[in-house]
Tab-separated table of C-alpha atoms and ligand atoms in Angstrom:
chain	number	residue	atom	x	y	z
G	10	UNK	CA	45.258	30.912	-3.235
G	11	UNK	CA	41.930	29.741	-1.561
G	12	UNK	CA	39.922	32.313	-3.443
G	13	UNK	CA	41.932	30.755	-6.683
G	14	UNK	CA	41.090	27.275	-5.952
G	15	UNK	CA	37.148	28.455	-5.692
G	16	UNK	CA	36.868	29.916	-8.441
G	17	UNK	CA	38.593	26.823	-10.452
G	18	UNK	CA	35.651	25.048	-8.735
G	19	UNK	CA	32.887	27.121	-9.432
G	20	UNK	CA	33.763	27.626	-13.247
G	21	UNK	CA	34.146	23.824	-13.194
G	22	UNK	CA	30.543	23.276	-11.736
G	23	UNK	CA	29.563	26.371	-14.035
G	24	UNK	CA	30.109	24.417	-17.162
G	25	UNK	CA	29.850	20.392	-15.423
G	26	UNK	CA	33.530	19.396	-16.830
G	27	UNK	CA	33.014	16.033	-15.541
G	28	UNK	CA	29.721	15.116	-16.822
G	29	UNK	CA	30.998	16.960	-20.416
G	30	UNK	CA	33.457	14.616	-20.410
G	31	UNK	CA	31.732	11.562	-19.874
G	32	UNK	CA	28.612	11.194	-20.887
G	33	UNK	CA	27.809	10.614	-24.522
G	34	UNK	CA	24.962	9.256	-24.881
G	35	UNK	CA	21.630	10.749	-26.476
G	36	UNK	CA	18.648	10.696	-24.092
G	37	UNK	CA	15.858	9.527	-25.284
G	38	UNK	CA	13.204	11.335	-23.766
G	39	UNK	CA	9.831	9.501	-24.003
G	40	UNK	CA	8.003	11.226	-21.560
G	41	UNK	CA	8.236	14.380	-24.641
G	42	UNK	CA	7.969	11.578	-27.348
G	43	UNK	CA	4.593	10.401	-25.753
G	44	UNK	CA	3.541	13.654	-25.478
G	45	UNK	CA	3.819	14.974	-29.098
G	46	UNK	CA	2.207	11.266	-30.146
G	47	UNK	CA	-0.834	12.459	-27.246
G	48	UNK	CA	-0.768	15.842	-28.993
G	49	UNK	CA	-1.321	14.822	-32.383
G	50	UNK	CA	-4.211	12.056	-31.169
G	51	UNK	CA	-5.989	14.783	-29.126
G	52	UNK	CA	-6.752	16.496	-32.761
G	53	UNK	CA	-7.474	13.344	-34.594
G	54	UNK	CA	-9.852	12.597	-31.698
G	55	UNK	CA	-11.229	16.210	-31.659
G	56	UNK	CA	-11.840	15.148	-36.077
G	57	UNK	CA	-13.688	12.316	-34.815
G	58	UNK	CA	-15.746	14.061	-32.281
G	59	UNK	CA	-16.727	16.837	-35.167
G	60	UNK	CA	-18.227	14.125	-37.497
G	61	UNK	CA	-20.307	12.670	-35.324
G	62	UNK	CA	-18.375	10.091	-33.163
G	63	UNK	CA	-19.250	9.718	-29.480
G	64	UNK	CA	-16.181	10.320	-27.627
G	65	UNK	CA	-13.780	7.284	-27.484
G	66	UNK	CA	-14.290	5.072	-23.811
G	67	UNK	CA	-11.711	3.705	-21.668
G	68	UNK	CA	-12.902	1.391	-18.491
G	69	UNK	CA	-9.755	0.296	-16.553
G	70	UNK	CA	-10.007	-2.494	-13.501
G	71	UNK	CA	-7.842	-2.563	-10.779
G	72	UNK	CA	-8.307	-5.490	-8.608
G	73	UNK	CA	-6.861	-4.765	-4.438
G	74	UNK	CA	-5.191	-1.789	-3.930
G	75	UNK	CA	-1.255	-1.988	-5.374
G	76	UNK	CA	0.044	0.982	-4.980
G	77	UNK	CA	2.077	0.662	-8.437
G	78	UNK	CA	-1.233	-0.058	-10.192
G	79	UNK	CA	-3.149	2.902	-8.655
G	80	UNK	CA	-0.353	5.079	-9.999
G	81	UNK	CA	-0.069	3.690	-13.301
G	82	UNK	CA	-4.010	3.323	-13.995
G	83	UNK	CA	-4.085	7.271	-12.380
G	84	UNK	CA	-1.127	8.173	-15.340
G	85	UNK	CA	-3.797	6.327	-17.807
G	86	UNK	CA	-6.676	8.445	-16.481
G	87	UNK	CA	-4.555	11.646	-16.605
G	88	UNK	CA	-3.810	10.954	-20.428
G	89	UNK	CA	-7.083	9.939	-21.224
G	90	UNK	CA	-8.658	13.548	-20.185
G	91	UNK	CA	-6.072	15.155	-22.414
G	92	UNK	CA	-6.846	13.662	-25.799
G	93	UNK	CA	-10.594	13.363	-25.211
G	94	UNK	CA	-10.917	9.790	-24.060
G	95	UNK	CA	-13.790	9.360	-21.727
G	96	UNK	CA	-12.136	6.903	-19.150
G	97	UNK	CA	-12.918	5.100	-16.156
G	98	UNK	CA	-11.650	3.382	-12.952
G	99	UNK	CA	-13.379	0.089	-11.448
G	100	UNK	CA	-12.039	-1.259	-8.499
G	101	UNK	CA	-12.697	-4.588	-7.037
G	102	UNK	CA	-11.765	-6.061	-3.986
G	103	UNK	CA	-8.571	-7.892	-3.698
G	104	UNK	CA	-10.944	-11.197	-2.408
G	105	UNK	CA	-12.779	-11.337	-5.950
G	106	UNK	CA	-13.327	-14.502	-7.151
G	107	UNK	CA	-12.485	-14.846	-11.196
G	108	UNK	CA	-16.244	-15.411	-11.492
G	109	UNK	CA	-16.542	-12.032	-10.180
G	110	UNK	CA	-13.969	-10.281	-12.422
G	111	UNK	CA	-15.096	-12.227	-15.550
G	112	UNK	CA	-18.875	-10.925	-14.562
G	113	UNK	CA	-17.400	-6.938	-14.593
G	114	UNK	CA	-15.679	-7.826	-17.498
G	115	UNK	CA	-18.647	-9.263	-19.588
G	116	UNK	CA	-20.843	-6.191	-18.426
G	117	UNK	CA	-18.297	-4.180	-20.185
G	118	UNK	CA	-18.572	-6.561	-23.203
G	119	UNK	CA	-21.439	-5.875	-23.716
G	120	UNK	CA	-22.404	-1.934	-22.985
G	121	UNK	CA	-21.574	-0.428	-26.961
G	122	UNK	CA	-20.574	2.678	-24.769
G	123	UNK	CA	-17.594	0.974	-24.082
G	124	UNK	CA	-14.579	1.010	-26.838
G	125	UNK	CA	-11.569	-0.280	-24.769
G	126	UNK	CA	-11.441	-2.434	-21.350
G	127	UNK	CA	-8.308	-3.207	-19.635
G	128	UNK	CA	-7.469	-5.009	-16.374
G	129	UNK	CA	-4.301	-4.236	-14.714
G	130	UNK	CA	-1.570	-6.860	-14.005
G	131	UNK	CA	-0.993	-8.179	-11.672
G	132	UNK	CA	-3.829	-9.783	-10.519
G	133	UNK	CA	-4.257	-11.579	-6.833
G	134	UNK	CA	-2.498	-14.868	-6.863
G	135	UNK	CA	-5.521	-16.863	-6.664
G	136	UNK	CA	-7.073	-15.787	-10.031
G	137	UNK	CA	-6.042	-16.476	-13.279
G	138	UNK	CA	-4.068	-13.771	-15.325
G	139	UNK	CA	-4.793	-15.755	-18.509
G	140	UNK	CA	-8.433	-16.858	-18.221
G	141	UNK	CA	-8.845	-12.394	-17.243
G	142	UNK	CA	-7.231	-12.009	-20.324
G	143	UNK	CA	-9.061	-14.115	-22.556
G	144	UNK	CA	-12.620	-12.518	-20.861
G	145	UNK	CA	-12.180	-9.133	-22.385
G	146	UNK	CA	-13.727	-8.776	-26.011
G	147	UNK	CA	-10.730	-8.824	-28.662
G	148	UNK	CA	-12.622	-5.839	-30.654
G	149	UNK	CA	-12.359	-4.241	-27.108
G	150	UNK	CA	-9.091	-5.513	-25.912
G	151	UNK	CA	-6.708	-2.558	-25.989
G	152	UNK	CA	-3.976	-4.389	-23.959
G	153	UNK	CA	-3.287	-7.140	-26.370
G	154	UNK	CA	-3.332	-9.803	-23.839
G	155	UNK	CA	-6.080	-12.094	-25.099
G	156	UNK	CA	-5.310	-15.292	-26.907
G	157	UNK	CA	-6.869	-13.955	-30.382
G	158	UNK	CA	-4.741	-10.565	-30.311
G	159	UNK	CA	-1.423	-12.833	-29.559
G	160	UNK	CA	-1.632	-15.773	-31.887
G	161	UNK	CA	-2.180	-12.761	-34.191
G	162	UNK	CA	0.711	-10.745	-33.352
G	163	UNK	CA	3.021	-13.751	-33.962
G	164	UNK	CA	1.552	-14.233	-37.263
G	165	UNK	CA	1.933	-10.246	-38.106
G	166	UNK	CA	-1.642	-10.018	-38.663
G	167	UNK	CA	-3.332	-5.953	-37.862
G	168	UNK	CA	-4.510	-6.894	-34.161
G	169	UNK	CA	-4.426	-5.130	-30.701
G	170	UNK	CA	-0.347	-4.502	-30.084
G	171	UNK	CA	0.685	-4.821	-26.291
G	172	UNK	CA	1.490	-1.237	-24.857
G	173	UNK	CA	4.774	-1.387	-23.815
G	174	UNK	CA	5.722	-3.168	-27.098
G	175	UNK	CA	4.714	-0.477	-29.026
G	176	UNK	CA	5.804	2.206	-27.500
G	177	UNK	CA	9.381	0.223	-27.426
G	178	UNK	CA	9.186	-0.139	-31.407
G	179	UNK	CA	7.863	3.929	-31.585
G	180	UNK	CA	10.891	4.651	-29.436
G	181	UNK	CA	13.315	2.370	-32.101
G	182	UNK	CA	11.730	4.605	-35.374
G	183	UNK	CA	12.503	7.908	-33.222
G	184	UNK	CA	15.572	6.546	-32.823
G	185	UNK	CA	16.046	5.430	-36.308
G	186	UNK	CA	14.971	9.047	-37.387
G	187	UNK	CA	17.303	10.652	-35.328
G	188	UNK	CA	20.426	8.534	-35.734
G	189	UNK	CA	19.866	8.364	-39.818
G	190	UNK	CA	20.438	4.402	-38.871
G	191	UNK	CA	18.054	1.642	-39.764
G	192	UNK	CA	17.718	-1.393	-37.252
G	193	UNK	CA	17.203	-3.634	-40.311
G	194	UNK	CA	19.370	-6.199	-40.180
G	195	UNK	CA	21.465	-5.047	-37.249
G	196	UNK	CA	21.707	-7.191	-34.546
G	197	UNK	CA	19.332	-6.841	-31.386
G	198	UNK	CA	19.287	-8.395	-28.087
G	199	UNK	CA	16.085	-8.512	-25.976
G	200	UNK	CA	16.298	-9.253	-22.423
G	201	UNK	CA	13.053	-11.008	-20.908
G	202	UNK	CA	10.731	-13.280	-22.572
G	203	UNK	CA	7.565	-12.541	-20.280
G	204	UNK	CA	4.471	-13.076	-22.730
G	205	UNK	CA	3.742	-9.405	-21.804
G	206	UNK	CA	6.733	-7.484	-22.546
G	207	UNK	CA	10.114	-9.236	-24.127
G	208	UNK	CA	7.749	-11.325	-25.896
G	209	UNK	CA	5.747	-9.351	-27.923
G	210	UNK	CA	9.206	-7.026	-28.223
G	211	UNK	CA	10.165	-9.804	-29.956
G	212	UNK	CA	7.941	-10.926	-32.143
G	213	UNK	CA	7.909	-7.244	-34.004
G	214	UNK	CA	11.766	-6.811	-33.917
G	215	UNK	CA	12.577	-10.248	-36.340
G	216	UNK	CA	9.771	-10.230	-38.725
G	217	UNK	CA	9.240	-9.774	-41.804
G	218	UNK	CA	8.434	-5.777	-42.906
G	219	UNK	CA	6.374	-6.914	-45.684
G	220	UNK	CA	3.247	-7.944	-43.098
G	221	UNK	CA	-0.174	-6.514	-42.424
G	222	UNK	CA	1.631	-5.387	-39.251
G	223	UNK	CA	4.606	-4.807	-40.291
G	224	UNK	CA	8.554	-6.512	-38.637
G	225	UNK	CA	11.757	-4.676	-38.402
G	226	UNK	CA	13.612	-7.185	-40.235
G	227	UNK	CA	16.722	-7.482	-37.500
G	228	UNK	CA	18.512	-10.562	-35.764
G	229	UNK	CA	17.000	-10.666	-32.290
G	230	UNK	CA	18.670	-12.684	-29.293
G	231	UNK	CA	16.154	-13.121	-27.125
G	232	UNK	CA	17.805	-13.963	-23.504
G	233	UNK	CA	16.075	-15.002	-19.859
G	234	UNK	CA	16.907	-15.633	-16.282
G	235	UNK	CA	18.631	-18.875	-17.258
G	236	UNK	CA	21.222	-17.176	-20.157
G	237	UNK	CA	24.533	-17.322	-17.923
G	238	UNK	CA	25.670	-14.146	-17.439
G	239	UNK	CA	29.208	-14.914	-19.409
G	240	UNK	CA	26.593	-15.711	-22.574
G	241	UNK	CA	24.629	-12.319	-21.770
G	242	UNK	CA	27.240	-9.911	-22.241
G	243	UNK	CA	28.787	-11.711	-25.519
G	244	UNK	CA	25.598	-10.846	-26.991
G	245	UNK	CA	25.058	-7.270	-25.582
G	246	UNK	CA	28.656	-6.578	-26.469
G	247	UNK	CA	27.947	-7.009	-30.359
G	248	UNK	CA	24.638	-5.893	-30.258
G	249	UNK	CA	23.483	-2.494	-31.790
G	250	UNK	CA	20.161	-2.197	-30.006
G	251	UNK	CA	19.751	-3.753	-26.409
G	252	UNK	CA	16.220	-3.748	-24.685
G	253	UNK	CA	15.915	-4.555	-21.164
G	254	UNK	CA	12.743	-5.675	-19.583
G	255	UNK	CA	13.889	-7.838	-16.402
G	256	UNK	CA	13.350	-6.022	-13.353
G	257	UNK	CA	16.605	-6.453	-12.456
G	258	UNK	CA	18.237	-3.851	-11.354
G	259	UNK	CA	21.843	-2.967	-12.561
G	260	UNK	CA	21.858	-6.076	-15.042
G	261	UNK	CA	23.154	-4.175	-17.996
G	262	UNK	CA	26.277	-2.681	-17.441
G	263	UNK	CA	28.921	-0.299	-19.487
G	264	UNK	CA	31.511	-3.531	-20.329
G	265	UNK	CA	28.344	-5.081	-21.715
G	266	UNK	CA	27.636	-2.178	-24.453
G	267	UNK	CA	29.022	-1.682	-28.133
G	268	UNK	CA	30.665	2.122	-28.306
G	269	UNK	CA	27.383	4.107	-29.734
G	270	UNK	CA	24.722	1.192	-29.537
G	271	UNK	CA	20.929	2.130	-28.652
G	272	UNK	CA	19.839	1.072	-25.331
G	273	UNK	CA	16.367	0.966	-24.085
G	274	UNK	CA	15.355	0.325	-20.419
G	275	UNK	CA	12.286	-1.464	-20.236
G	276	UNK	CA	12.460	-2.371	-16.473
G	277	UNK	CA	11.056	-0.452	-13.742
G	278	UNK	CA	11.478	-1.354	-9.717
G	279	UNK	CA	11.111	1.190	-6.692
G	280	UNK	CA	13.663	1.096	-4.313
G	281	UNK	CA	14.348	2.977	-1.091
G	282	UNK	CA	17.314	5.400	-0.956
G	283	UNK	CA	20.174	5.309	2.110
G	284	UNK	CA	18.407	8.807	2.900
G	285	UNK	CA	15.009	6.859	3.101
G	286	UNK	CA	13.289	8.242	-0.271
G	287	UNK	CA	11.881	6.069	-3.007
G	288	UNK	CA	13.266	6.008	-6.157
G	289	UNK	CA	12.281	4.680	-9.357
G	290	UNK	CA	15.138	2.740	-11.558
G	291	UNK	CA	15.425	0.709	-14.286
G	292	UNK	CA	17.598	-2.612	-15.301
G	293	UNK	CA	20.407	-0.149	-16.920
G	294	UNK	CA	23.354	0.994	-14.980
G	295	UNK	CA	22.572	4.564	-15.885
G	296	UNK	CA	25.688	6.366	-15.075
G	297	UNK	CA	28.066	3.620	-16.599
G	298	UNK	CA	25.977	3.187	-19.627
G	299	UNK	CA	25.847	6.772	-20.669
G	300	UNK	CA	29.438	6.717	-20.894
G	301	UNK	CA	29.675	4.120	-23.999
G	302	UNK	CA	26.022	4.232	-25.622
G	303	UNK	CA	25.018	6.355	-28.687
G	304	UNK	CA	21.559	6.519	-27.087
G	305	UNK	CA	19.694	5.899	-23.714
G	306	UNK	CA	16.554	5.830	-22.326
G	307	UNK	CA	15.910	7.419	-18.867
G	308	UNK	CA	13.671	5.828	-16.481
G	309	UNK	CA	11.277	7.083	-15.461
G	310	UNK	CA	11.142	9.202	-18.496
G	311	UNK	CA	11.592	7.006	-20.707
G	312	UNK	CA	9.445	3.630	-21.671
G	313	UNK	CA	6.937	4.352	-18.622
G	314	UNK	CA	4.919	7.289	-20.348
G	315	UNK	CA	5.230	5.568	-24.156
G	316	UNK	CA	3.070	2.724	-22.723
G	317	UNK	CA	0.455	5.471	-21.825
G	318	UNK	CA	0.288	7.206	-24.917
G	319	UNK	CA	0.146	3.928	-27.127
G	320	UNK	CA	-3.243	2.959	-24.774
G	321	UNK	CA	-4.238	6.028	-25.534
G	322	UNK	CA	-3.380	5.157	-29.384
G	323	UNK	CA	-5.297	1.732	-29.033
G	324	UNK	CA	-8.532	2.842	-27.481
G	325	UNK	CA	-8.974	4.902	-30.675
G	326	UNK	CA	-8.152	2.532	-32.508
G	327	UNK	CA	-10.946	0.143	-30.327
G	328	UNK	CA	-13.472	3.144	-30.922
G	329	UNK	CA	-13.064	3.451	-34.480
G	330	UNK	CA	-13.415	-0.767	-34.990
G	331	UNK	CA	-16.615	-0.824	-32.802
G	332	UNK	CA	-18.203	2.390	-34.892
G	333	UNK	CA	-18.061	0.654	-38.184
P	30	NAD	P1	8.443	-10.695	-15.565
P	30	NAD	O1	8.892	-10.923	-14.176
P	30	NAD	O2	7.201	-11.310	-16.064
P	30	NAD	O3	9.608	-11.128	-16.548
P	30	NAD	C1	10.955	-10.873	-16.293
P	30	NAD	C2	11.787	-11.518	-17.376
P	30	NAD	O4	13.152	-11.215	-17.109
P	30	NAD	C3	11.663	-13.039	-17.431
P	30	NAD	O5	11.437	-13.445	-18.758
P	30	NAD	C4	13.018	-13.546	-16.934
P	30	NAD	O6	13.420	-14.755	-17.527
P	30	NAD	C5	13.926	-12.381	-17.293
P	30	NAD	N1	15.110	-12.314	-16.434
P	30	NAD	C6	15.165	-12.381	-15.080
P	30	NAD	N2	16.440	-12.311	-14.653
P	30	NAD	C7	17.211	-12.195	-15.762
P	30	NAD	C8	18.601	-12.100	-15.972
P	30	NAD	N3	19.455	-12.124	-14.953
P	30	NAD	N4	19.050	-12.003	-17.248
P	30	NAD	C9	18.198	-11.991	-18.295
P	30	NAD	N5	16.850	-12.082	-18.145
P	30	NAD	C10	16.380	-12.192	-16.891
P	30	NAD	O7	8.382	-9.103	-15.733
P	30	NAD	P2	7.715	-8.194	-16.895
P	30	NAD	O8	6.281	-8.009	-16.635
P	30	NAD	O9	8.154	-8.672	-18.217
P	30	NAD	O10	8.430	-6.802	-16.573
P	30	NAD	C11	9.836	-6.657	-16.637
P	30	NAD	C12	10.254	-5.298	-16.094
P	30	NAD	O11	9.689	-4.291	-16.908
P	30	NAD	C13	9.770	-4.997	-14.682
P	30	NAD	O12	10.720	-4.179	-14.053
P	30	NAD	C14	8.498	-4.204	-14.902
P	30	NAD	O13	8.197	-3.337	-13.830
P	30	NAD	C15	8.883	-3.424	-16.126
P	30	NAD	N6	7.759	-2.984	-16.966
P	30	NAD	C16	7.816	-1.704	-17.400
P	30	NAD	C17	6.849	-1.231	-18.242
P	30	NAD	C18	6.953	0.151	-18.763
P	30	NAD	O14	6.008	0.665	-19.313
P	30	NAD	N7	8.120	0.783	-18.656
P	30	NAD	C19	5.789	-2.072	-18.636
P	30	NAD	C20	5.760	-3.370	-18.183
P	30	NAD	C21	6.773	-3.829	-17.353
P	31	L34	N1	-3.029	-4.761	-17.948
P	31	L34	N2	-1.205	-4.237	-16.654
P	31	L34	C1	-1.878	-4.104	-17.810
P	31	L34	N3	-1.447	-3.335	-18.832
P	31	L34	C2	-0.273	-2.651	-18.718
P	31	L34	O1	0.188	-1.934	-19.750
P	31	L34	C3	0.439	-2.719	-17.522
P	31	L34	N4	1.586	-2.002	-17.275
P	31	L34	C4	2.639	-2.581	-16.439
P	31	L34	C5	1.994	-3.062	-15.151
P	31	L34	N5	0.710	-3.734	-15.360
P	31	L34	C6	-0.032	-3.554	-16.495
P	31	L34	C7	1.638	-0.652	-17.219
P	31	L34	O2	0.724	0.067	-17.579
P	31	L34	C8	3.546	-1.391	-16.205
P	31	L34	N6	2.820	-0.250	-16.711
P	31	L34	C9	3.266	1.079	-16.607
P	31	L34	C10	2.440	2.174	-16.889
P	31	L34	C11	2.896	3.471	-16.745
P	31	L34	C12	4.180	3.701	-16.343
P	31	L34	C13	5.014	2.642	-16.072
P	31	L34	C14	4.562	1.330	-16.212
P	31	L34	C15	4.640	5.134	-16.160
P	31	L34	O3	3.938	6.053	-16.477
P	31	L34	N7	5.841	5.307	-15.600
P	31	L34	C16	6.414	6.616	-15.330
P	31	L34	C17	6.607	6.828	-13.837
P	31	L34	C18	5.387	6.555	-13.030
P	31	L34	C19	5.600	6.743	-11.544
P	31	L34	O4	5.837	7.884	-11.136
P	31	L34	O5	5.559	5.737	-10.803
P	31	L34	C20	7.789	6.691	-15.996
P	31	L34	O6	8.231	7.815	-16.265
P	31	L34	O7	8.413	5.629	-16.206
């Protein structure tokens, strides 16, 4: 009976019964997405190189020593060396003044060796993110964050694109592709309205296609910490896209989702496991959603390395303004 039983069991874990069951959702895998996008810039990089072109230049900042921002900046340096981006790390000490940031930043200005210059968020609490921001050279900002590349974006004019943004809207056409379903006119909801992230999300999901940079034409609700929760999930629940970028972890859960809607997990927070290990999770309720959405996005998998490969995609674009 007992050797019955077992083998029940084993065939069961053989062929995961449970999980065929329940899940249903497509992953979508944007660590593989970034990496075909990577791919295809190392040759058009390799193009430039042949004709003449200096290799593109990347100087990153990272002011004190987040842990977060080492690894993420380290991911940046990592892609860099793979598609032919010369790059660079600066560090400064967390007790810079803004002077002394905006200094680093102007040398960087003005060397023409440099294409792109970013500084990672956050900065210490005494300095100002915005006036950081607006020190870095438009033509050179590859992180969108300065006031020229931002007033653009809202008025769809061709400008620097934030990172994560982008790699958000390049996950949406994959998804478009692969679901032979436009988002054009469908109804979105973005969760998170930091000038950053949710913003910029956005700005490109309800415009107008016909733009210099172009919209996707849906019907974006655009919600924040202080859209009661009730109000939260009647949007989610007749949305066919929902993008979370909160931080919050669990917010989005499987009562909230249409049957087959798109859901994309912008948010990323560590957390420490019962058994003592860090873990990396997003604002999605993984397991639950999986069970009612038509596609998901893992994290980390998912929006983490699309944000690397669209710097990557912006420092080339940075080199290629500079050399005309
Ligand atoms: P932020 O703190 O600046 O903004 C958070 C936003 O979430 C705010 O607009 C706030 O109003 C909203 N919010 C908070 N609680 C909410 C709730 N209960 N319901 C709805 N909205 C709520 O953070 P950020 O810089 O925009 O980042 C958001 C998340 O995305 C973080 O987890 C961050 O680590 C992650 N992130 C990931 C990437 C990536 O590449 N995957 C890039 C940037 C940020
Ligand atoms: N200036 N500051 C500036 N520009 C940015 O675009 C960022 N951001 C956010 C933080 N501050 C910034 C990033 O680069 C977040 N972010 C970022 C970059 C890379 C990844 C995630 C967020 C990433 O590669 N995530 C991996 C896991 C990485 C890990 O192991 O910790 C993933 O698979 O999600």
């Amino acid at each position: 009976m007992s050797i019955i039983f077992n083998r029940v069991k084993d065939l069961k874990q053989l062929i995961n019964l449970n999980n065929l069951r329940l899940f249903s959702a497509k992953l979508i895998d944007g660590k593989s997405i970034a990496k075909d996008i990577q791919n295809g810039l190392k040759l058009e990089i390799e193009e430039w190189v042949k004709i003449g072109h200096r290799a593109p230049t990347l100087h990153a900042i990272i002011i004190g020593d987040d842990p977060a921002s080492v690894t993420y900046v380290n991911k940046k340096m990592e892609a860099s060396k793979e598609v032919g981006i010369k790059s660079e790390r600066i560090y400064l000490p967390k007790t810079s003044t803004e002077e002394e940031i905006i200094k680093k930043i102007n040398e960087l200005n003005e060397n023409p060796q440099v294409d792109g210059i970013l500084v990672q968020l956050p900065v210490p609490e005494a300095v100002s993110e915005r006036n950081v921001c607006n020190a870095v050279d438009p033509k050179k900002d590859v992180d969108g964050f300065h006031i020229l590349n931002v007033g653009k974006l809202t008025l769809n004019m061709d400008c620097f694109v934030p990172c994560t943004a982008l790699g958000v809207i390049e996950l949406l056409k994959w998804f478009e592709e692969d679901s032979k379903t436009k988002i054009f006119g469908k109804n979105v909801v973005v969760c998170g309205r930091s000038k950053n992230v949710g913003l910029p999300i956005f700005n490109i999901l309800h415009s107008d296609a016909r733009y210099n940079l172009p919209g996707l034409e849906s019907t974006v609700t655009l919600c924040h910490r202080h859209t009661p929760k009730e109000q939260l999930e009647m949007f989610t629940k007749s949305a066919d896209v929902v993008i979370s970028a909160t931080g919050v972890v669990g917010l989005i859960k499987k009562e909230m989702i249409k049957k087959g809607a798109c859901v994309i997990d912008v948010g990323i927070t560590r957390i420490t496991t019962p058994e003592g290990k860090t873990k990396l999770v997003g604002d999605v309720d993984f397991n639950g959603v999986k069970e009612v959405a038509g596609y998901l996005t893992p994290v980390p998998g998912g929006v983490g390395p699309m944000t690397v490969a669209m710097l990557m995609r912006n420092t080339f674009k940075a080199a290629k303004l500079l050399a005309q």
